[in-house]
Coordinates of C-alpha atoms and ligand atoms in Angstrom, one line a residue:
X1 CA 0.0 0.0 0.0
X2 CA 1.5 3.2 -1.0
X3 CA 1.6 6.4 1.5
X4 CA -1.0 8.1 0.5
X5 CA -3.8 5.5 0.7
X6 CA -2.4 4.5 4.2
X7 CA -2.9 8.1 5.5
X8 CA -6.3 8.2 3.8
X9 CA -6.9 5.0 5.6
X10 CA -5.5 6.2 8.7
X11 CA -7.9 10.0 9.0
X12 CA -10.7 7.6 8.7
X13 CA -9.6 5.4 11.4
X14 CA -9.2 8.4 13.3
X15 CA -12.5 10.0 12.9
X16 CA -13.6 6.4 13.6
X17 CA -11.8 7.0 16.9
X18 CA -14.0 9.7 17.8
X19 CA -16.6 8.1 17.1
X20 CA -16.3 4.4 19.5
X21 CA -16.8 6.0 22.8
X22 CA -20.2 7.5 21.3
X23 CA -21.3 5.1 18.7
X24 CA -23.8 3.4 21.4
X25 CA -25.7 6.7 22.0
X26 CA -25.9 7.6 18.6
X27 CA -26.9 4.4 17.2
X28 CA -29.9 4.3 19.7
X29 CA -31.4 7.1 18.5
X30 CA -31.0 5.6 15.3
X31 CA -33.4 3.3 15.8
X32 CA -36.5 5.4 17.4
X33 CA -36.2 7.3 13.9
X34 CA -35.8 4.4 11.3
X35 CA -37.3 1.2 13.4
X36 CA -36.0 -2.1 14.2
X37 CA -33.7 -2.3 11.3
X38 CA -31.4 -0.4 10.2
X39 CA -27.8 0.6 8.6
X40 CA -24.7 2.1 10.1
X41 CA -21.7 2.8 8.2
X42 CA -18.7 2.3 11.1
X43 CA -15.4 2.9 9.0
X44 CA -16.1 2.1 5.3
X45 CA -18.7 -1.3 6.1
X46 CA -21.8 -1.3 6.3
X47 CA -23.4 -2.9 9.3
X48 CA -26.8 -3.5 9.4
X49 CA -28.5 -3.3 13.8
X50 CA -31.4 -4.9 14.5
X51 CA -33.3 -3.7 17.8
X52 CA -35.9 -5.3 19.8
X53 CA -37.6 -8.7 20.3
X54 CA -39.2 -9.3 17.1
X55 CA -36.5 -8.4 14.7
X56 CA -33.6 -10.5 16.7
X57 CA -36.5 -13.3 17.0
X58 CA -36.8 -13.4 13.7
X59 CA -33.4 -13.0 12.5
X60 CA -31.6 -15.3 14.9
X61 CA -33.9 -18.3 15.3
X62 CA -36.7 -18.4 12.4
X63 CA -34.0 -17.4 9.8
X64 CA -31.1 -18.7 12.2
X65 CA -29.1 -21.0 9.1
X66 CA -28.8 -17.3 7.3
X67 CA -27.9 -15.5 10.3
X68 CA -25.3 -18.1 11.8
X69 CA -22.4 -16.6 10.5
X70 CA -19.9 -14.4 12.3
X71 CA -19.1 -10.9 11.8
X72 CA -15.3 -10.5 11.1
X73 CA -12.9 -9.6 13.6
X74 CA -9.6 -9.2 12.1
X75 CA -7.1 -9.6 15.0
X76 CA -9.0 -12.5 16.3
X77 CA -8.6 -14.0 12.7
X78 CA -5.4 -13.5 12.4
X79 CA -4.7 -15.0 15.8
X80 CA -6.8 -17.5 15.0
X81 CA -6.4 -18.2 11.2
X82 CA -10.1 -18.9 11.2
X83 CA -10.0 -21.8 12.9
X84 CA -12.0 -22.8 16.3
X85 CA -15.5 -21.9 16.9
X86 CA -15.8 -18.4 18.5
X87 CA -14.7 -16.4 15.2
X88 CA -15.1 -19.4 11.9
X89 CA -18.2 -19.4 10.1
X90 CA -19.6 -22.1 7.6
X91 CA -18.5 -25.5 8.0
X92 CA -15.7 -25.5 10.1
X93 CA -17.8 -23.7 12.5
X94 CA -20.6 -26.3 12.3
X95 CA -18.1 -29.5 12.7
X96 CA -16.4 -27.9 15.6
X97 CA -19.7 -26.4 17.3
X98 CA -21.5 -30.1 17.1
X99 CA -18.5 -31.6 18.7
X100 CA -18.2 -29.5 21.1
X101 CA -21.7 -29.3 22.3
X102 CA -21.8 -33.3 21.8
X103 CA -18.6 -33.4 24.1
X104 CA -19.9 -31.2 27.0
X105 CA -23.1 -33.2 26.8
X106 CA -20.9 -36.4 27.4
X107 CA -18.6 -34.7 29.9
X108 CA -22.1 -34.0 31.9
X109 CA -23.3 -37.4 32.6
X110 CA -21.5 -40.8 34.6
X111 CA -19.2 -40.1 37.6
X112 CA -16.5 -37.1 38.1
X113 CA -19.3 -35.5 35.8
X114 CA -19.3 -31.2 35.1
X115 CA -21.7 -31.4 38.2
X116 CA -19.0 -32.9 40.6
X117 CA -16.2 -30.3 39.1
X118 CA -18.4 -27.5 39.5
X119 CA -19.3 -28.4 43.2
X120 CA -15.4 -28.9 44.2
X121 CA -14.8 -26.0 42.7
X122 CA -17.4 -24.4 44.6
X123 CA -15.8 -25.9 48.0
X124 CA -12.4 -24.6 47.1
X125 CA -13.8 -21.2 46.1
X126 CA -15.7 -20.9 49.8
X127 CA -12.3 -21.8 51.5
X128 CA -10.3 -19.2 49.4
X129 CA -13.1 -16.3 50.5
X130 CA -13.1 -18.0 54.6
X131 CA -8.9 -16.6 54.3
X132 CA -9.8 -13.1 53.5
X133 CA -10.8 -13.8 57.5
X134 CA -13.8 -11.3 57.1
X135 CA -11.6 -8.1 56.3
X136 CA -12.4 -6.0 53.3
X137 CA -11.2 -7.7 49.8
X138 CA -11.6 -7.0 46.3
X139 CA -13.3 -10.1 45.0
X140 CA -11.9 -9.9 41.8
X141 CA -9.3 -12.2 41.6
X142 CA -10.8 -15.0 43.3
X143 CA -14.0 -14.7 40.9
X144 CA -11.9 -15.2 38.5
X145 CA -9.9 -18.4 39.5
X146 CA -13.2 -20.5 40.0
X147 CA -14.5 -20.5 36.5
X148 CA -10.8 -20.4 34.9
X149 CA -10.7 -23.6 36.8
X150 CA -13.3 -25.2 35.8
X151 CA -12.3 -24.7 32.1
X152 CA -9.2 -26.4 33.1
X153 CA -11.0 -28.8 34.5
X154 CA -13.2 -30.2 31.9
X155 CA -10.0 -29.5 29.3
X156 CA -7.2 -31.0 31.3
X157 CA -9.0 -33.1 33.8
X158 CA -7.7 -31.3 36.8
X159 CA -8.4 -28.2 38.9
X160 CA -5.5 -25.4 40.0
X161 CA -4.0 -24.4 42.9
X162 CA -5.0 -20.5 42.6
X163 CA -1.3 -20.2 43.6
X164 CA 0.1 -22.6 40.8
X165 CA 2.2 -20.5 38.3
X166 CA 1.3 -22.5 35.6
X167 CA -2.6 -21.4 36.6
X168 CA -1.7 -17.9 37.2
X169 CA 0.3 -17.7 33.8
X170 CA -2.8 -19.0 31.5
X171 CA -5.1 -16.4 33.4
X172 CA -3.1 -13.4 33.4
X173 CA -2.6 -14.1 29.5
X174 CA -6.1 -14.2 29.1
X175 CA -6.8 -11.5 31.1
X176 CA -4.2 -9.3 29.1
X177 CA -6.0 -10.7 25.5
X178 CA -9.0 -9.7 27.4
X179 CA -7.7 -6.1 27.6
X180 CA -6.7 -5.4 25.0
X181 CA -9.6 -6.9 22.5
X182 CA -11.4 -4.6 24.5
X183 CA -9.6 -1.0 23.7
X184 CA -11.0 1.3 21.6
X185 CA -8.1 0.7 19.4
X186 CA -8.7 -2.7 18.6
X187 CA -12.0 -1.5 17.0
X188 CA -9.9 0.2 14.9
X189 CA -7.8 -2.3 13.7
X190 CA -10.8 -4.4 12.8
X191 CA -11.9 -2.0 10.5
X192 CA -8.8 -1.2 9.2
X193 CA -7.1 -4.2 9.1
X194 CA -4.3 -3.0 6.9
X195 CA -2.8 -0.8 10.1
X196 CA -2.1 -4.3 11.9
X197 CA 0.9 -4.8 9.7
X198 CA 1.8 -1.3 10.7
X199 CA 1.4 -1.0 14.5
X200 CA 3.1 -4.0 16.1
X201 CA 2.9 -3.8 19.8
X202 CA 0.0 -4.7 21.4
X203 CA -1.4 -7.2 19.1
X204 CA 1.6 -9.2 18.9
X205 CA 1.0 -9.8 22.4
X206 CA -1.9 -11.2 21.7
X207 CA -0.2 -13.7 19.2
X208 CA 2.7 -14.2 22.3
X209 CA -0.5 -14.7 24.6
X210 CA -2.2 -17.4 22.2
X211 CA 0.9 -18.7 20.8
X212 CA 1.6 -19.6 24.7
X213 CA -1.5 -21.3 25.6
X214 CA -1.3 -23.2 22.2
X215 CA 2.2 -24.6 23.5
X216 CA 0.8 -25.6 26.8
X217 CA -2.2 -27.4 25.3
X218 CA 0.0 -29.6 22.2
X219 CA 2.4 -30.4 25.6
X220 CA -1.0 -31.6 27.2
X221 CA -2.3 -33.2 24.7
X222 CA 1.3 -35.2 23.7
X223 CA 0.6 -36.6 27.8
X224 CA -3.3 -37.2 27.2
X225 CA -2.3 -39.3 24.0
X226 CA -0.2 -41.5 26.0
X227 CA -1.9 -42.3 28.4
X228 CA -5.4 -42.4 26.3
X229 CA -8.3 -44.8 27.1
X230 CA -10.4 -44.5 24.4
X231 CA -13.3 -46.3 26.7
X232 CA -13.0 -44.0 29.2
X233 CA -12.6 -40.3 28.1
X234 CA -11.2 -38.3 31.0
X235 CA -11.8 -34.8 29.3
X236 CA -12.5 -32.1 26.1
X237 CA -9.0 -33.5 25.2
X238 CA -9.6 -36.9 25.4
X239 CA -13.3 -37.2 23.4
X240 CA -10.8 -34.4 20.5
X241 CA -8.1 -37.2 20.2
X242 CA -11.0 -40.1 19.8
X243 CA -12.4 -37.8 17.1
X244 CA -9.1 -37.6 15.7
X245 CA -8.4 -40.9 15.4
X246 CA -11.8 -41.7 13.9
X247 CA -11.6 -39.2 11.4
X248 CA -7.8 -39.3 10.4
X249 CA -8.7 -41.2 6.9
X250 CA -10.8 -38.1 6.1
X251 CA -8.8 -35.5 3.9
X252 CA -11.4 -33.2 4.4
X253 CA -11.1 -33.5 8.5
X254 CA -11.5 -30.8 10.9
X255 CA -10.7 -32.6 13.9
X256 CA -6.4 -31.3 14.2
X257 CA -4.6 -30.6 16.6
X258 CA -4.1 -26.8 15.5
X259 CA -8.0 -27.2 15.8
X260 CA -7.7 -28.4 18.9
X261 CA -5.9 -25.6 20.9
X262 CA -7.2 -22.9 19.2
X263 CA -10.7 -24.5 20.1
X264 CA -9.8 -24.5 24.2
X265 CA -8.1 -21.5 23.8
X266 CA -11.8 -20.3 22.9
X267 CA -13.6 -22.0 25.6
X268 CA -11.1 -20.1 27.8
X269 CA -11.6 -16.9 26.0
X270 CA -16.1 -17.7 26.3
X271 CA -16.2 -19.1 29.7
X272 CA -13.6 -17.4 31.9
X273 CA -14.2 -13.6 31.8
X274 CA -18.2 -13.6 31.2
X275 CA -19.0 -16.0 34.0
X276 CA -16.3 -14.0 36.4
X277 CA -17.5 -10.9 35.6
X278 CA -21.5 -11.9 36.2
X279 CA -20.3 -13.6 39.5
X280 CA -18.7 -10.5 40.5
X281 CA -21.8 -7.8 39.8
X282 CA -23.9 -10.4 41.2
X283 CA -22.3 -9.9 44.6
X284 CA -22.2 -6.1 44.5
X285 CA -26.1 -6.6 43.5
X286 CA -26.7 -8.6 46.5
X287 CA -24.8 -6.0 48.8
X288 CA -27.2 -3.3 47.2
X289 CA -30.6 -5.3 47.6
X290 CA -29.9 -7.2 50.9
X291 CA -33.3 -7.7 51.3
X292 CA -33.1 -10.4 47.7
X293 CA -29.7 -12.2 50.0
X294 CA -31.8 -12.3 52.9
X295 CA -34.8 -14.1 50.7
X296 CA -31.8 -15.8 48.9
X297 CA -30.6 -17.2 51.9
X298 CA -33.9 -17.9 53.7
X299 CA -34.4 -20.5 50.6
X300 CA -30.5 -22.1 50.6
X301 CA -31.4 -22.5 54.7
X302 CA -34.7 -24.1 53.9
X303 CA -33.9 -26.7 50.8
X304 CA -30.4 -27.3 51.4
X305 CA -29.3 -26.6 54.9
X306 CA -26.2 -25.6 56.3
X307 CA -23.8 -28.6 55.9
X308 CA -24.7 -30.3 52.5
X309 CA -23.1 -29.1 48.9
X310 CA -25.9 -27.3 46.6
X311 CA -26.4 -29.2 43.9
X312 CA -28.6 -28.6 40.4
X313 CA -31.7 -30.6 41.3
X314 CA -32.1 -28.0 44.4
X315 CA -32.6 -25.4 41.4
X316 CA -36.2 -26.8 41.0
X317 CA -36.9 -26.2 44.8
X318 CA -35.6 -22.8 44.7
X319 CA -37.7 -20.4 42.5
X320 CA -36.6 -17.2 44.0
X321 CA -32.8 -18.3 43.8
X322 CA -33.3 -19.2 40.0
X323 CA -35.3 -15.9 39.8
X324 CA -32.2 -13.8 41.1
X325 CA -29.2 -15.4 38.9
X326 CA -31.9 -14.8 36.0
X327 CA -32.6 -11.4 37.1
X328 CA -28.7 -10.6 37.7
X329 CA -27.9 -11.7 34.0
X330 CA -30.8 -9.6 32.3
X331 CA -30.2 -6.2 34.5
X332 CA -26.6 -6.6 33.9
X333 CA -26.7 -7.2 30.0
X334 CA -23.0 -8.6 29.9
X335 CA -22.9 -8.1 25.9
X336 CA -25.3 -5.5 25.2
X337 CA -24.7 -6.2 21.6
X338 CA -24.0 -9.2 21.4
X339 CA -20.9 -10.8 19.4
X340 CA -21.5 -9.4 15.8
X341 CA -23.1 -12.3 13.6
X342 CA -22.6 -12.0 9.8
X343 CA -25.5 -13.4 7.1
X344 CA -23.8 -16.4 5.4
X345 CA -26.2 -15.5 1.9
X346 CA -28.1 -12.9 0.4
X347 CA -31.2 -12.2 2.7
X348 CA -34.4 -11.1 2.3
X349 CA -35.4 -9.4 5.1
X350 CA -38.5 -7.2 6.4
X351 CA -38.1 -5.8 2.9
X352 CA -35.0 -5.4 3.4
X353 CA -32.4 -6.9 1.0
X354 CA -29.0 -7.8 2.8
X355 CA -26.3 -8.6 1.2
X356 CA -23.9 -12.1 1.9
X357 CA -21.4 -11.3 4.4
X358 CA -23.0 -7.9 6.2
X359 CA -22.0 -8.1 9.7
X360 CA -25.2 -8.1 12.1
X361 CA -25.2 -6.0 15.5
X362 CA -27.8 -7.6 17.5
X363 CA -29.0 -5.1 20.3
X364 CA -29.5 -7.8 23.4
X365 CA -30.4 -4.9 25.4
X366 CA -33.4 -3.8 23.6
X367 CA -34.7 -7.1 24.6
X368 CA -33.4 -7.4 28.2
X369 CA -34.8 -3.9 29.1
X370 CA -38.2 -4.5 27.2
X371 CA -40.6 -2.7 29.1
X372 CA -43.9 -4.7 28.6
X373 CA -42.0 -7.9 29.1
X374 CA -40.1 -6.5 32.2
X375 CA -42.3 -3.7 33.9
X376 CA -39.3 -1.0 35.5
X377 CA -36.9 -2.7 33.0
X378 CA -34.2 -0.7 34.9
X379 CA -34.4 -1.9 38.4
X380 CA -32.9 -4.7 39.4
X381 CA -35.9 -7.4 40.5
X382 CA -36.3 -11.1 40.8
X383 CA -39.8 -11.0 40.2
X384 CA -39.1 -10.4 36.9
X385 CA -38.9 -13.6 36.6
X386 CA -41.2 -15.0 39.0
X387 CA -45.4 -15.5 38.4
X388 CA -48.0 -13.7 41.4
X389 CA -47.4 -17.6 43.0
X390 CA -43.8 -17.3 43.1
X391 CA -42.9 -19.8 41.1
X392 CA -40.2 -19.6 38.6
X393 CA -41.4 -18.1 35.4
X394 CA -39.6 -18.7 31.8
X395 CA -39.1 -16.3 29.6
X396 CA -37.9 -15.7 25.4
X397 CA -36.6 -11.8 26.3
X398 CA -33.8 -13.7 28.7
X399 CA -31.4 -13.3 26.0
X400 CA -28.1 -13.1 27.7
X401 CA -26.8 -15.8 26.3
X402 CA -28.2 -14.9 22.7
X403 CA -30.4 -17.1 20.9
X404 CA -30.5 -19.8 18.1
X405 CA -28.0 -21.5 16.1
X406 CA -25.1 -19.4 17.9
X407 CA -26.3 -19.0 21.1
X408 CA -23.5 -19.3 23.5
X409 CA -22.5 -23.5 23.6
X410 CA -21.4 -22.9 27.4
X411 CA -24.9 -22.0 28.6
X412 CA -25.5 -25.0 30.6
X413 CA -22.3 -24.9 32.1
X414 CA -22.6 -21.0 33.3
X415 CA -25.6 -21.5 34.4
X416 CA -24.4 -24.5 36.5
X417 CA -22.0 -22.3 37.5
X418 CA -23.5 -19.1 38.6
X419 CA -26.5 -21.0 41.0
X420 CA -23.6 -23.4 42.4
X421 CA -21.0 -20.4 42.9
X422 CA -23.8 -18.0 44.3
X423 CA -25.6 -20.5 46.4
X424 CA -22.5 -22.2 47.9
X425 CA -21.4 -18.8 49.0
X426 CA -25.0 -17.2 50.4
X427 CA -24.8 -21.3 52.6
X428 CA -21.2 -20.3 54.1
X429 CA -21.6 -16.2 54.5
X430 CA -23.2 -13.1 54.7
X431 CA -21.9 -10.1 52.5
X432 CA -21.3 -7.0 54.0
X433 CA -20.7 -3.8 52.3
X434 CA -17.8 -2.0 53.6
X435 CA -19.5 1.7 52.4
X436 CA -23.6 2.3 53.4
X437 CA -25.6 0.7 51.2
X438 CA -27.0 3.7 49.3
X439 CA -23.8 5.1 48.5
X440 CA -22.8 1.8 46.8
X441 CA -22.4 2.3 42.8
X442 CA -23.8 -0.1 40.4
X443 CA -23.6 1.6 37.3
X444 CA -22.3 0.0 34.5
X445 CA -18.5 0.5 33.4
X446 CA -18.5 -0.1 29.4
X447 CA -15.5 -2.0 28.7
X448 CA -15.2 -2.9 25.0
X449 CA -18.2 -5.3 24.4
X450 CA -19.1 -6.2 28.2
X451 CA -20.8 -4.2 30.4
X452 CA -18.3 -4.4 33.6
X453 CA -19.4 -3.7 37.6
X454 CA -17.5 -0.7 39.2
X455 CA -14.3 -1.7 41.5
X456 CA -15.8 -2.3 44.7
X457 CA -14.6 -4.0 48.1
X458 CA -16.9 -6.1 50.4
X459 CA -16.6 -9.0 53.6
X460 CA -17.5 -12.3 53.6
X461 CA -18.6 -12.9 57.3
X462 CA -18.8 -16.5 58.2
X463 CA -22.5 -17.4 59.3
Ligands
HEM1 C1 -22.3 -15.8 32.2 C2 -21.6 -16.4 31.3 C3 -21.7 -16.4 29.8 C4 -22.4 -15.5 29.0 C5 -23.3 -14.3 29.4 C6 -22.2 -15.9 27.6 C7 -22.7 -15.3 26.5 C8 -22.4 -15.6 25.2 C9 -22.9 -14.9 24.1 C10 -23.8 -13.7 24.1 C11 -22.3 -15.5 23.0 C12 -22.5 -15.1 21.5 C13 -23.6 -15.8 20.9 C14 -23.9 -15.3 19.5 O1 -22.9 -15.1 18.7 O2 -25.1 -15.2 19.1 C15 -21.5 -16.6 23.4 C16 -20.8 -17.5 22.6 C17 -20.0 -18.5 23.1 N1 -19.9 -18.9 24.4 FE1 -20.7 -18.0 26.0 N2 -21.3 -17.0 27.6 C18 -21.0 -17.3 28.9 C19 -20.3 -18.4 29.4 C20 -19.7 -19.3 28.6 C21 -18.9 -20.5 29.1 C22 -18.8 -20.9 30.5 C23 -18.4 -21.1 28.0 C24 -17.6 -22.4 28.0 C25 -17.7 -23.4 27.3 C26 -18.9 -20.4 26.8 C27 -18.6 -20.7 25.5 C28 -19.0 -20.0 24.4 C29 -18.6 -20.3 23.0 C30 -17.6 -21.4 22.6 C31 -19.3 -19.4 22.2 C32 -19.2 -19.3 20.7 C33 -20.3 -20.0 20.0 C34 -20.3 -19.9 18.5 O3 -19.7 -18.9 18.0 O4 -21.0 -20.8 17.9 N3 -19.6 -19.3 27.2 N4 -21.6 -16.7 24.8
NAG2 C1 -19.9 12.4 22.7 O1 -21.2 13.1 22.7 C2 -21.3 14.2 23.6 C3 -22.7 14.7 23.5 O2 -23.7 13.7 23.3 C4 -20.3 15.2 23.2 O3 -20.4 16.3 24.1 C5 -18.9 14.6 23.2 O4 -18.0 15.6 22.7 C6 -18.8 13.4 22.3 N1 -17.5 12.8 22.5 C7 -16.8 12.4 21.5 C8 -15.5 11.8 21.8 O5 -17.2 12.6 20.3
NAG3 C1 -31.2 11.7 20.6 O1 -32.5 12.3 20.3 C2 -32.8 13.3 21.2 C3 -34.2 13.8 20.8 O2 -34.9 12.9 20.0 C4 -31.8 14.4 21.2 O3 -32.2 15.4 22.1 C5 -30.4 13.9 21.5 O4 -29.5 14.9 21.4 C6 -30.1 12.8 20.5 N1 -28.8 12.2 21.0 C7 -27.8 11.9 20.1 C8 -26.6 11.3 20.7 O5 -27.9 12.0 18.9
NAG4 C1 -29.8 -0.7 22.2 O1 -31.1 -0.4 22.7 C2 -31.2 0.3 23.9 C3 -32.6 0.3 24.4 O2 -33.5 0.5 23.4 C4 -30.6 1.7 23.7 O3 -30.6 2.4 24.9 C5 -29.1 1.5 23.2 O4 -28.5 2.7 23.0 C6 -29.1 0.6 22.0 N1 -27.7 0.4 21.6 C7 -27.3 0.2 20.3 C8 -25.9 0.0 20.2 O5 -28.1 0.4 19.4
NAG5 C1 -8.5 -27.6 11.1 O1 -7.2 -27.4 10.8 C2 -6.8 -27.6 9.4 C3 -5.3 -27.2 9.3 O2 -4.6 -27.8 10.4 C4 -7.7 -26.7 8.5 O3 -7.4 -27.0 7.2 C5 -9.1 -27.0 8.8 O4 -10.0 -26.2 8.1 C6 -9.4 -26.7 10.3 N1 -10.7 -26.9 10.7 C7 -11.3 -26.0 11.6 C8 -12.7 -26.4 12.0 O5 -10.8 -25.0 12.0

């Protein structure tokens, strides 16, 4: 690219610049003048928003084969060289996706099943808060050890010390990718993509960061194919290496080892950060509405007692509980627009004719604030979720996990994760706010694509 075209490119990027920290105000004006669909131009591509329930409904599951693929993300490609699940389309994507749903299904069921990981990790979690000894902590960093760990888990087979280096490298890496994905610069770079061959620096860490965790999984997997049984898969690795093998007379195969790590190099990028960061503003939600923890905890005292682990069949027994996590994932809106999906033909739709390959902003929040499904979408509520009996009550606006033939494939497994992490911890203590209560913040920090909690310290006082 000559000079001149790279400083054309780089005034738009610029302008572009201006434009990140205020593109979700504009844009939602946008919509109260043309309607649920519409068109923004962000750099030189068109993108096309859709807003509220109807339009994402029928977008992402009536026309959900159209809608499946996924918007492009440069640096991730490049990291990822389209491979894996979060950031392929078309059928890579598929293969991968089915196996990987398949495997978590199989992973779920028999003995040392997700279940019994999850509740350890619960265990180990409590005894890690009971050392902060009831003095003010930042909860951050434990948060995010417990679902890290059961990544590692149901990848490796075995839970961290949250002192082990090995542990605290692969989360700090993450945690730095995390960063950085999130700056307003690496919008830029996804819509200029030529710039990344100009600005080394921070996305080479990101290659450093992936290149590492690649390495550590190929070691890991050379010491799961040695001692493989293929009757008695241990883990993600293990069911990947029987696929493998199955498949190895197929030229066309997906099932590599480069596959492989960039695939649990995903699951750790998916599971870690969105299921630390919901645990964490649940908490601070709690400390703000203590009458919910005191209703909260008058249900853990009543179904499962003191002593005894929570476990998933108490979810049936505990409407209110199942209420909260629900109502702490819709008021929070993690990704308020979603990961950007990208339409894998020419579309026809609501008149509108969209061309193969536009990338598709889904507005989640427009559906997790909608007023006649949610009455006060803005305050935080379990009975948004509950019916005048109080009994749990379903509904197709929880979106926080987006919907249809992309919807998130850990789902299950946060869920698992937030009612065992949540409950285990309102069975062993009581939260305590270290500021009074109506001076506590809750207001959402934007940080990239998720919607973070403000810093915030509290105590875990041993009932
Ligand atoms: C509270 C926690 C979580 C939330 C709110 C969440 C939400 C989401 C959302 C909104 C998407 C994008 C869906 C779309 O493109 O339409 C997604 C995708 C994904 N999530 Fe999650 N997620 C969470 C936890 C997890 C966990 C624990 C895993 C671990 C396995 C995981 C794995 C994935 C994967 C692999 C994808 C990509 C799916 C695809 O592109 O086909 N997520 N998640
Ligand atoms: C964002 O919008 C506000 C008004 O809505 C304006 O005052 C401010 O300068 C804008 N910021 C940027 C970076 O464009
Ligand atoms: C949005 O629209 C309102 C009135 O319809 C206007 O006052 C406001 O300035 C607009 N905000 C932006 C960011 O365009
Ligand atoms: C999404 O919708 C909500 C609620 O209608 C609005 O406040 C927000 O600005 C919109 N965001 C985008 C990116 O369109
Ligand atoms: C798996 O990796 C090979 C190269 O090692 C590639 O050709 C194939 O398309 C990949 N499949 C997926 C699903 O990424």
């Amino acid at each position: 690219m000559g000079p001149v075209a790279l400083l054309v490119l780089c005034l738009s990027c610029l302008l572009l610049l201006l434009d990140v920290k205020n593109i979700s105000k504009s844009l939602s004006n946008l919509s109260k003048i043309y309607g649920p669909v519409f068109t923004v131009y962000f750099g030189m591509k068109p993108m096309v928003v859709l807003h509220g329930y109807e339009a994402i409904k029928e977008a992402l599951i009536d026309k959900g084969k159209e809608f499946s693929g996924r918007g492009s993300f440069p640096v991730a490609e490049k990291a990822n060289q389209g491979f894996g699940i979060l950031f392929s389309s078309g059928k890579r994507w598929k293969e991968i996706r089915r196996f990987s749903l398949m495997t978590l299904r199989n992973l779920g069921v028999g003995k040392r099943n997700i279940e019994d990981r999850v509740q350890e990790e619960a265990r180990c979690l409590v005894e890690e808060l009971r050392k902060t000894n009831a003095s003010p902590c930042d909860p951050t960093f434990i948060l995010g050890c417990a679902p890290c760990n059961v990544i590692c888990s149901i990848i490796f087979q075995k839970r961290f010390d949250y002192k082990d280096k090995v542990f605290l490298n692969i989360m700090e890496r993450f945690n730095e990718n995390v960063k950085i994905l999130s700056s307003p610069w690496i919008q830029i770079y996804n819509n200029c993509p030529a710039l990344l061959d100009y600005f080394p620096g921070s996305q080479n860490k990101i290659f450093k960061n992936v290149d590492f965790i690649k390495s550590y999984v190929t070691e890991k997997t050379k010491e799961h194919q040695a001692s493989l049984d293929i009757h008695n898969p241990r883990d993600f690795i293990d069911y990947f290496l029987i696929k493998m093998e199955q498949e190895k007379h197929n030229p066309h195969g997906e099932f590599t080892i480069d596959n492989l790590t960039i695939t649990v190099s995903d699951f750790f990028g998916a599971g870690t950060e969105t299921t630390s960061t919901t645990l964490r503003y649940a908490l601070l939600l709690l400390l703000k509405h203590p009458e919910v923890s005191a209703k909260v905890q008058e249900e853990i005292d009543r179904v499962v007692g003191r002593e005894r682990s929570p476990c998933m069949q108490d979810r049936s027994h505990m409407p209110y509980t199942d209420a909260m996590v629900h109502e702490v994932q819709r008021y929070i809106d993690l990704l308020p627009t979603n990961l950007p999906h990208a339409v894998t033909c020419d579309v026809n739709f609501r008149n509108y004719l969209i061309p193969k390959g536009t990338t598709i902003i889904t507005n989640l929040t427009s559906v997790l604030r909608d007023d006649k499904e949610f009455p006060n979408p803005e305050k935080f509520d379990p009975g948004h979720f509950l019916d005048e009996g109080g009994n749990f009550k379903k509904s197709d606006y929880f979106m926080a996990f987006s919907a249809g033939k992309r919807m998130c494939v850990g789902e299950g497994l946060a869920r698992m994760e937030l009612f065992l992490f949540l409950t285990t911890i309102l069975q062993k203590f009581t939260l305590k706010a270290v500021v009074d209560v109506k001076d506590l913040d809750v207001t959402p920090v934007m940080n990239g694509f998720t919607s973070v909690p403000p810093p915030y310290q509290l105590c875990f006082i041993p009932v």
